[in-house]
Amino acid sequence: MKASDLLVKCLEAEGVEYIFGIPGEENIDVMDSLSRSSIRFVLTRHEQGAAFMADVYGRLTGKPGVCLATLGPGASNLVTGVANAHLDRSPLIAITGQAERTRLHKESHQNVDTIQLFEGITKYDRQILDARTIPEIVRKAFDLATAESAGAVHLQLPEDVAKDDAPGAPLPIGKQARAVPGADSLQAAAGLIAAARRPIILAGNGVIRGRAWNELRKLVDMSNLPLVNTFMAKGLLPFEHPRNLFTVGGRPYPEGLRPLHEADLIVAVGFDLVEYDPVVWNADGSRQVLNVHSIQAETDAHFPVALDLVGDLSDTLSALSDCVKRRPNPKAHDRVQKLRLEELSSVPHPQEELPRKVMRTLSETLPKETIVISDVGLHKVWVSRWYQPKEPGRTIIYNGLASMGASLPGAVASRLAEPGSPVVVVSGDGGFLMNVQELETARRLGAGFTVVLFTDGRYSLIEKHQRDAGLAVTEIAFSNPDFELLARSFGAAYRRVETPEAFEAALREAVDSGELNVLEVALKRPPAEPAG
């Protein structure tokens, strides 16, 4: 068989359902092989959109999302989406074409070293130079993309290799044993918790990746420990849970609202340092860390690990729950919770009234299975702090590379990964226009979702930082198109609101329709960043 046929058979054996991308001259053999396979190729309008789709597909399914591009500009257009998946630890496989081997050594049309281009943003970056190696390379790529911590992989297939004869077959997928720390380590961890005066759990993205939220809830209920979650781990405890101290990340809250600062032991569970720099909440390094993760802790002066409890997260949390003793109600943290609840229901700045009430409406109105995807900008802070999901693993917030423009493509992938779940995008006018062309992809696929689009004609978060630094506010304003004409030209329904009351009615109509919707929320003036 042809090498491209063998490649596709290996992808089928790995359970690949979709490949997102744009074909090119150098991968037409791969496209021909895909046309005879069970894999559905999703044609996108930009390679960056394809990578963002693969990223979100991987987050939701736990299986690598796959994206495809040609050589040169096609490959370079994937880079931002691949880097986004890599820093957010989403399993992704990027496959690119390349010129034939006889011209790789010299200057030639569209030939750049894309292996070097992807080197710093992938776990595995390999050019396929011999068709016989395809089964081994593909099997290794999928293993590495999904192994903790998950991440991105890049495979490159030159056009002449794709045409070669390729004996062989996909390799079998073996099962991996789930490791758990030994009894001595578990008892030592329980001892650290018992000896601490004010321990607190800091739960991160690893809990979502490992689908370990039930076991984490068991640990909280058995130990009576308070819990905070990062932006990427929202919904781990029900809103009304007595030990829920809500979300931390970004700039710290004002004094009195900082639960990590009230602690002397941080029980970091599935926490990746990229989510919230420890220097923000442990500047003096006085708070010890019990690191519970599937991988060894990163070395950081402000993340002093007293004990590294490494193993399968679900099994480790369950075993630790059986070792801990229940602690008395944490009065210091109860005080923080009371103040945090008061802050959530307040409107400290008039400019925050509309966005706060929009987030409250989303929290109260959306069905529990709704997937909410935030783009990047000031609204990301609003979603992170004020939106309260009803279930874990249903909120996607980009917080590693934190690329603008990822949410709209991500919504397309969400509808394919979970066709029965409503999807709502929260975006600003800056990020929305970066990949707005994927509205056509959504319409073509029949992927209905709602974009809640905050518009104010500026990069508001940058403006806020300029003001806080005492600098001139400059180069942050822009003009917008008529969003009604834009939405309707792509076949999307359009609504525009300026008040919380109008938003609630419009949101219900949009989500209930099951169609592709753009719901513009017009901000009359630049809103302030939340206090703190």
PDB file of C-alpha atoms in Angstrom, residues 13 32 35 140 146 150 189 201 221 255 266 307 319 339 345 435 486 518:
ATOM      1  CA  ALA A  13      -6.477   2.302  14.651  1.00  0.00           C
ATOM      2  CA  ASP A  32      -6.877  10.807  -1.120  1.00  0.00           C
ATOM      3  CA  SER A  35     -11.356   9.948   1.322  1.00  0.00           C
ATOM      4  CA  LYS A 140       4.628   6.809  19.860  1.00  0.00           C
ATOM      5  CA  THR A 146      -1.919  11.609  25.976  1.00  0.00           C
ATOM      6  CA  ALA A 150      -0.661  15.722  27.892  1.00  0.00           C
ATOM      7  CA  ALA A 189       0.740  13.158  53.238  1.00  0.00           C
ATOM      8  CA  ILE A 201      -6.626  22.540  48.524  1.00  0.00           C
ATOM      9  CA  ASP A 221     -15.870  15.740  52.256  1.00  0.00           C
ATOM     10  CA  GLU A 255      -6.744  41.649  51.336  1.00  0.00           C
ATOM     11  CA  ILE A 266      -1.177  24.242  50.104  1.00  0.00           C
ATOM     12  CA  LEU A 307       6.099  15.956  49.693  1.00  0.00           C
ATOM     13  CA  ALA A 319      -6.466   6.359  48.743  1.00  0.00           C
ATOM     14  CA  LEU A 339     -16.611  37.764  52.048  1.00  0.00           C
ATOM     15  CA  SER A 345     -23.302  39.399  44.664  1.00  0.00           C
ATOM     16  CA  ASN A 435     -11.072  33.877  13.584  1.00  0.00           C
ATOM     17  CA  LEU A 486     -21.628  40.273   9.527  1.00  0.00           C
ATOM     18  CA  VAL A 518     -24.368  36.000  17.615  1.00  0.00           C
TER      19      VAL A 518
END
